Amino acid sequence: MADGNQPFVQFKNVQKTYDGEILVVKNLNLDIANGEFLTMLGPSGSGKTTCLMMLAGFETATHGEILLDSKPINRIPPHKRGIGMVFQNYALFPHMTVAENLSFPLEVRKMNKADREAKVARALDMVKMSEFGGRRPAQLSGGQQQRIALARALVFEPELVLMDEPLGALDKQLREHMQFEITNLAHDLGITTVYVTHDQTEALTMSDQIAVFNDGKIQQLAKPADLYERPENAFVAQFIGENNTLEGVVKSIDGETCVVTLDDGSEIDAKPVNVSKPGDRTLVSIRPERVEFNKDRLHADAHTLKAKVKEFFYMGDIFRFRLSVAGNDEFIVKARNAPDAVRLKPGEEIEIGWLPADCRALDA
Ligand code: ADP
Ligand code: MG
């Protein structure tokens, strides 16, 4: 049983190459606490599945070590790792009924018939599919099949569940419903979960912690809100949510605020995140909902920028504008639809600004 203080899963300086040349996982360090729901989020090819496969034992690390419950994983035989798995192509056995599919992992573990039947019934109940035990997979919808795949991963009460894009094949509504069910189930059962997705919304809504992957490296490990509000580099700022960036050079730094000279010569205030001195090249990053049109709401000495309205979209709950700002023609602003909200017309020239705390100067 996992010790509450030690991480349940640990990647220590893990590297992986398939061809002996290119490292697809580069010196990866990651601790996952017992009972935590951790998501590996990143674009295709960033090394997420490889990490999951190494944890499951289907691939070996080229360098470094993976610990499960403080023990090196290669010393634990796969069937004793207590790992449940769910993948996108759920691959239920087509010739077996739902109940037989669920019973299979228990038979492999040599459980007796009465215990198997009890566990299968409980697992079916857990995913609200009690009436479907006698059907074959082909007689179920995609969502139902995915629920059974989930039940099959949970039926032997694993301490760790790995899921690789398990909802990728489902339509949006069902996906959102299943996201909710999976997180509830994982938390109720206290199972440690490692979930892989390239879908940021899915990651933000489901996870306790998110490890953002790019190029075989973890770019940032953080709670969902921190990832959105406090991205630590330009990749994370761009990948999570909508984001505007402007390029420039740090002009001056004064504690929590810096002034950035943008490439068109205009100046703006930002919060220095990983720039340290005047002359550093930077990408300043500002969320669409943090841009202010009303100068009265900014400090008297705040810098503002000239902007030209390119497009206006009425979206019901929000107004969305596309602006041209300091050479960036794709600068997006979102404003809540309130009685005093401004409606701007294409071609209009305006001034925009923001609080320095809402604009992050990241290393370019
Ligand atoms: P992700 O799951 O983030 O899309 P993967 O871990 O599947 O990323 O892939 C990371 C890199 O490793 C990619 O460049 C991919 O082409 C390569 N790769 C994955 N699996 C294999 C394999 N079995 N043999 C060779 N290269 C592989
Ligand atoms: Mg993958």
PDB file of N, CA and C in Angstrom, residues 6-56:
ATOM      1  N   GLN A   6       5.417   9.586   0.530  1.00  0.00           N
ATOM      2  CA  GLN A   6       6.227   9.360  -0.663  1.00  0.00           C
ATOM      3  C   GLN A   6       5.364   9.518  -1.908  1.00  0.00           C
ATOM      4  N   PRO A   7       5.929  10.081  -2.982  1.00  0.00           N
ATOM      5  CA  PRO A   7       5.161  10.077  -4.239  1.00  0.00           C
ATOM      6  C   PRO A   7       4.845   8.634  -4.623  1.00  0.00           C
ATOM      7  N   PHE A   8       3.668   8.411  -5.209  1.00  0.00           N
ATOM      8  CA  PHE A   8       3.282   7.053  -5.585  1.00  0.00           C
ATOM      9  C   PHE A   8       4.002   6.636  -6.869  1.00  0.00           C
ATOM     10  N   VAL A   9       4.143   7.607  -7.780  1.00  0.00           N
ATOM     11  CA  VAL A   9       4.885   7.363  -9.020  1.00  0.00           C
ATOM     12  C   VAL A   9       5.991   8.397  -9.113  1.00  0.00           C
ATOM     13  N   GLN A  10       7.182   7.940  -9.496  1.00  0.00           N
ATOM     14  CA  GLN A  10       8.292   8.875  -9.684  1.00  0.00           C
ATOM     15  C   GLN A  10       9.027   8.565 -10.980  1.00  0.00           C
ATOM     16  N   PHE A  11       9.171   9.580 -11.833  1.00  0.00           N
ATOM     17  CA  PHE A  11      10.085   9.496 -12.975  1.00  0.00           C
ATOM     18  C   PHE A  11      11.349  10.229 -12.546  1.00  0.00           C
ATOM     19  N   LYS A  12      12.492   9.540 -12.638  1.00  0.00           N
ATOM     20  CA  LYS A  12      13.761  10.159 -12.237  1.00  0.00           C
ATOM     21  C   LYS A  12      14.729  10.191 -13.407  1.00  0.00           C
ATOM     22  N   ASN A  13      14.997  11.384 -13.905  1.00  0.00           N
ATOM     23  CA  ASN A  13      15.946  11.573 -15.025  1.00  0.00           C
ATOM     24  C   ASN A  13      15.691  10.588 -16.163  1.00  0.00           C
ATOM     25  N   VAL A  14      14.434  10.419 -16.526  1.00  0.00           N
ATOM     26  CA  VAL A  14      14.091   9.411 -17.536  1.00  0.00           C
ATOM     27  C   VAL A  14      14.334   9.938 -18.953  1.00  0.00           C
ATOM     28  N   GLN A  15      15.047   9.130 -19.730  1.00  0.00           N
ATOM     29  CA  GLN A  15      15.251   9.432 -21.145  1.00  0.00           C
ATOM     30  C   GLN A  15      14.783   8.237 -21.957  1.00  0.00           C
ATOM     31  N   LYS A  16      14.325   8.537 -23.181  1.00  0.00           N
ATOM     32  CA  LYS A  16      13.917   7.447 -24.067  1.00  0.00           C
ATOM     33  C   LYS A  16      14.290   7.780 -25.501  1.00  0.00           C
ATOM     34  N   THR A  17      14.948   6.836 -26.151  1.00  0.00           N
ATOM     35  CA  THR A  17      15.151   6.934 -27.588  1.00  0.00           C
ATOM     36  C   THR A  17      14.711   5.609 -28.190  1.00  0.00           C
ATOM     37  N   TYR A  18      14.042   5.684 -29.341  1.00  0.00           N
ATOM     38  CA  TYR A  18      13.638   4.455 -30.034  1.00  0.00           C
ATOM     39  C   TYR A  18      14.710   4.035 -31.032  1.00  0.00           C
ATOM     40  N   ASP A  19      15.394   5.042 -31.620  1.00  0.00           N
ATOM     41  CA  ASP A  19      16.330   4.729 -32.713  1.00  0.00           C
ATOM     42  C   ASP A  19      17.794   4.877 -32.299  1.00  0.00           C
ATOM     43  N   GLY A  20      18.041   5.148 -31.003  1.00  0.00           N
ATOM     44  CA  GLY A  20      19.421   5.296 -30.550  1.00  0.00           C
ATOM     45  C   GLY A  20      20.001   6.668 -30.833  1.00  0.00           C
ATOM     46  N   GLU A  21      19.213   7.534 -31.446  1.00  0.00           N
ATOM     47  CA  GLU A  21      19.722   8.871 -31.768  1.00  0.00           C
ATOM     48  C   GLU A  21      18.881   9.976 -31.153  1.00  0.00           C
ATOM     49  N   ILE A  22      17.608   9.983 -31.550  1.00  0.00           N
ATOM     50  CA  ILE A  22      16.748  11.085 -31.110  1.00  0.00           C
ATOM     51  C   ILE A  22      16.111  10.763 -29.765  1.00  0.00           C
ATOM     52  N   LEU A  23      16.283  11.677 -28.802  1.00  0.00           N
ATOM     53  CA  LEU A  23      15.613  11.497 -27.514  1.00  0.00           C
ATOM     54  C   LEU A  23      14.185  12.012 -27.641  1.00  0.00           C
ATOM     55  N   VAL A  24      13.216  11.110 -27.494  1.00  0.00           N
ATOM     56  CA  VAL A  24      11.813  11.551 -27.553  1.00  0.00           C
ATOM     57  C   VAL A  24      11.309  11.899 -26.161  1.00  0.00           C
ATOM     58  N   VAL A  25      12.034  11.445 -25.122  1.00  0.00           N
ATOM     59  CA  VAL A  25      11.794  11.899 -23.747  1.00  0.00           C
ATOM     60  C   VAL A  25      13.159  12.319 -23.206  1.00  0.00           C
ATOM     61  N   LYS A  26      13.217  13.560 -22.722  1.00  0.00           N
ATOM     62  CA  LYS A  26      14.510  14.152 -22.358  1.00  0.00           C
ATOM     63  C   LYS A  26      14.590  14.468 -20.878  1.00  0.00           C
ATOM     64  N   ASN A  27      15.321  13.664 -20.156  1.00  0.00           N
ATOM     65  CA  ASN A  27      15.607  13.937 -18.757  1.00  0.00           C
ATOM     66  C   ASN A  27      14.374  14.361 -17.962  1.00  0.00           C
ATOM     67  N   LEU A  28      13.408  13.481 -17.957  1.00  0.00           N
ATOM     68  CA  LEU A  28      12.127  13.800 -17.357  1.00  0.00           C
ATOM     69  C   LEU A  28      12.079  13.456 -15.865  1.00  0.00           C
ATOM     70  N   ASN A  29      11.667  14.429 -15.085  1.00  0.00           N
ATOM     71  CA  ASN A  29      11.467  14.223 -13.648  1.00  0.00           C
ATOM     72  C   ASN A  29      10.031  14.578 -13.304  1.00  0.00           C
ATOM     73  N   LEU A  30       9.351  13.672 -12.628  1.00  0.00           N
ATOM     74  CA  LEU A  30       7.948  13.920 -12.306  1.00  0.00           C
ATOM     75  C   LEU A  30       7.552  13.072 -11.102  1.00  0.00           C
ATOM     76  N   ASP A  31       6.955  13.699 -10.122  1.00  0.00           N
ATOM     77  CA  ASP A  31       6.409  12.987  -8.962  1.00  0.00           C
ATOM     78  C   ASP A  31       4.889  13.044  -9.015  1.00  0.00           C
ATOM     79  N   ILE A  32       4.240  11.924  -8.774  1.00  0.00           N
ATOM     80  CA  ILE A  32       2.777  11.890  -8.743  1.00  0.00           C
ATOM     81  C   ILE A  32       2.347  11.357  -7.384  1.00  0.00           C
ATOM     82  N   ALA A  33       1.543  12.139  -6.683  1.00  0.00           N
ATOM     83  CA  ALA A  33       1.135  11.765  -5.321  1.00  0.00           C
ATOM     84  C   ALA A  33       0.070  10.677  -5.351  1.00  0.00           C
ATOM     85  N   ASN A  34      -0.035   9.948  -4.269  1.00  0.00           N
ATOM     86  CA  ASN A  34      -1.064   8.927  -4.127  1.00  0.00           C
ATOM     87  C   ASN A  34      -2.446   9.577  -4.216  1.00  0.00           C
ATOM     88  N   GLY A  35      -3.309   9.038  -5.052  1.00  0.00           N
ATOM     89  CA  GLY A  35      -4.671   9.565  -5.177  1.00  0.00           C
ATOM     90  C   GLY A  35      -4.798  10.753  -6.113  1.00  0.00           C
ATOM     91  N   GLU A  36      -3.694  11.196  -6.695  1.00  0.00           N
ATOM     92  CA  GLU A  36      -3.723  12.378  -7.550  1.00  0.00           C
ATOM     93  C   GLU A  36      -4.204  12.049  -8.961  1.00  0.00           C
ATOM     94  N   PHE A  37      -4.877  12.996  -9.571  1.00  0.00           N
ATOM     95  CA  PHE A  37      -5.267  12.893 -10.975  1.00  0.00           C
ATOM     96  C   PHE A  37      -4.322  13.795 -11.757  1.00  0.00           C
ATOM     97  N   LEU A  38      -3.341  13.174 -12.403  1.00  0.00           N
ATOM     98  CA  LEU A  38      -2.351  13.951 -13.147  1.00  0.00           C
ATOM     99  C   LEU A  38      -2.554  13.781 -14.641  1.00  0.00           C
ATOM    100  N   THR A  39      -2.572  14.885 -15.361  1.00  0.00           N
ATOM    101  CA  THR A  39      -2.721  14.816 -16.810  1.00  0.00           C
ATOM    102  C   THR A  39      -1.432  15.211 -17.502  1.00  0.00           C
ATOM    103  N   MET A  40      -1.033  14.393 -18.478  1.00  0.00           N
ATOM    104  CA  MET A  40       0.048  14.765 -19.386  1.00  0.00           C
ATOM    105  C   MET A  40      -0.609  15.389 -20.596  1.00  0.00           C
ATOM    106  N   LEU A  41      -0.370  16.679 -20.790  1.00  0.00           N
ATOM    107  CA  LEU A  41      -1.017  17.436 -21.864  1.00  0.00           C
ATOM    108  C   LEU A  41       0.059  17.946 -22.810  1.00  0.00           C
ATOM    109  N   GLY A  42      -0.165  17.764 -24.097  1.00  0.00           N
ATOM    110  CA  GLY A  42       0.811  18.309 -25.040  1.00  0.00           C
ATOM    111  C   GLY A  42       0.439  17.944 -26.453  1.00  0.00           C
ATOM    112  N   PRO A  43       1.095  18.592 -27.426  1.00  0.00           N
ATOM    113  CA  PRO A  43       0.780  18.298 -28.824  1.00  0.00           C
ATOM    114  C   PRO A  43       1.211  16.894 -29.208  1.00  0.00           C
ATOM    115  N   SER A  44       0.733  16.440 -30.335  1.00  0.00           N
ATOM    116  CA  SER A  44       1.079  15.117 -30.846  1.00  0.00           C
ATOM    117  C   SER A  44       2.596  15.014 -31.027  1.00  0.00           C
ATOM    118  N   GLY A  45       3.150  13.896 -30.598  1.00  0.00           N
ATOM    119  CA  GLY A  45       4.587  13.676 -30.770  1.00  0.00           C
ATOM    120  C   GLY A  45       5.444  14.220 -29.645  1.00  0.00           C
ATOM    121  N   SER A  46       4.821  14.736 -28.594  1.00  0.00           N
ATOM    122  CA  SER A  46       5.611  15.368 -27.523  1.00  0.00           C
ATOM    123  C   SER A  46       6.118  14.359 -26.491  1.00  0.00           C
ATOM    124  N   GLY A  47       5.731  13.086 -26.623  1.00  0.00           N
ATOM    125  CA  GLY A  47       6.302  12.069 -25.741  1.00  0.00           C
ATOM    126  C   GLY A  47       5.379  11.557 -24.646  1.00  0.00           C
ATOM    127  N   LYS A  48       4.104  11.925 -24.710  1.00  0.00           N
ATOM    128  CA  LYS A  48       3.165  11.550 -23.645  1.00  0.00           C
ATOM    129  C   LYS A  48       2.943  10.036 -23.601  1.00  0.00           C
ATOM    130  N   THR A  49       2.570   9.472 -24.752  1.00  0.00           N
ATOM    131  CA  THR A  49       2.290   8.032 -24.794  1.00  0.00           C
ATOM    132  C   THR A  49       3.523   7.226 -24.413  1.00  0.00           C
ATOM    133  N   THR A  50       4.685   7.662 -24.873  1.00  0.00           N
ATOM    134  CA  THR A  50       5.924   6.969 -24.528  1.00  0.00           C
ATOM    135  C   THR A  50       6.093   6.918 -23.007  1.00  0.00           C
ATOM    136  N   CYS A  51       5.827   8.011 -22.338  1.00  0.00           N
ATOM    137  CA  CYS A  51       5.940   8.040 -20.871  1.00  0.00           C
ATOM    138  C   CYS A  51       4.952   7.065 -20.224  1.00  0.00           C
ATOM    139  N   LEU A  52       3.742   7.049 -20.761  1.00  0.00           N
ATOM    140  CA  LEU A  52       2.722   6.154 -20.209  1.00  0.00           C
ATOM    141  C   LEU A  52       3.111   4.690 -20.431  1.00  0.00           C
ATOM    142  N   MET A  53       3.647   4.407 -21.607  1.00  0.00           N
ATOM    143  CA  MET A  53       4.054   3.032 -21.946  1.00  0.00           C
ATOM    144  C   MET A  53       5.219   2.565 -21.064  1.00  0.00           C
ATOM    145  N   MET A  54       6.111   3.486 -20.745  1.00  0.00           N
ATOM    146  CA  MET A  54       7.223   3.126 -19.854  1.00  0.00           C
ATOM    147  C   MET A  54       6.697   2.842 -18.450  1.00  0.00           C
ATOM    148  N   LEU A  55       5.709   3.635 -18.030  1.00  0.00           N
ATOM    149  CA  LEU A  55       5.120   3.427 -16.709  1.00  0.00           C
ATOM    150  C   LEU A  55       4.356   2.102 -16.659  1.00  0.00           C
ATOM    151  N   ALA A  56       3.681   1.783 -17.776  1.00  0.00           N
ATOM    152  CA  ALA A  56       2.928   0.524 -17.835  1.00  0.00           C
ATOM    153  C   ALA A  56       3.849  -0.674 -17.967  1.00  0.00           C
TER     154      ALA A  56
END
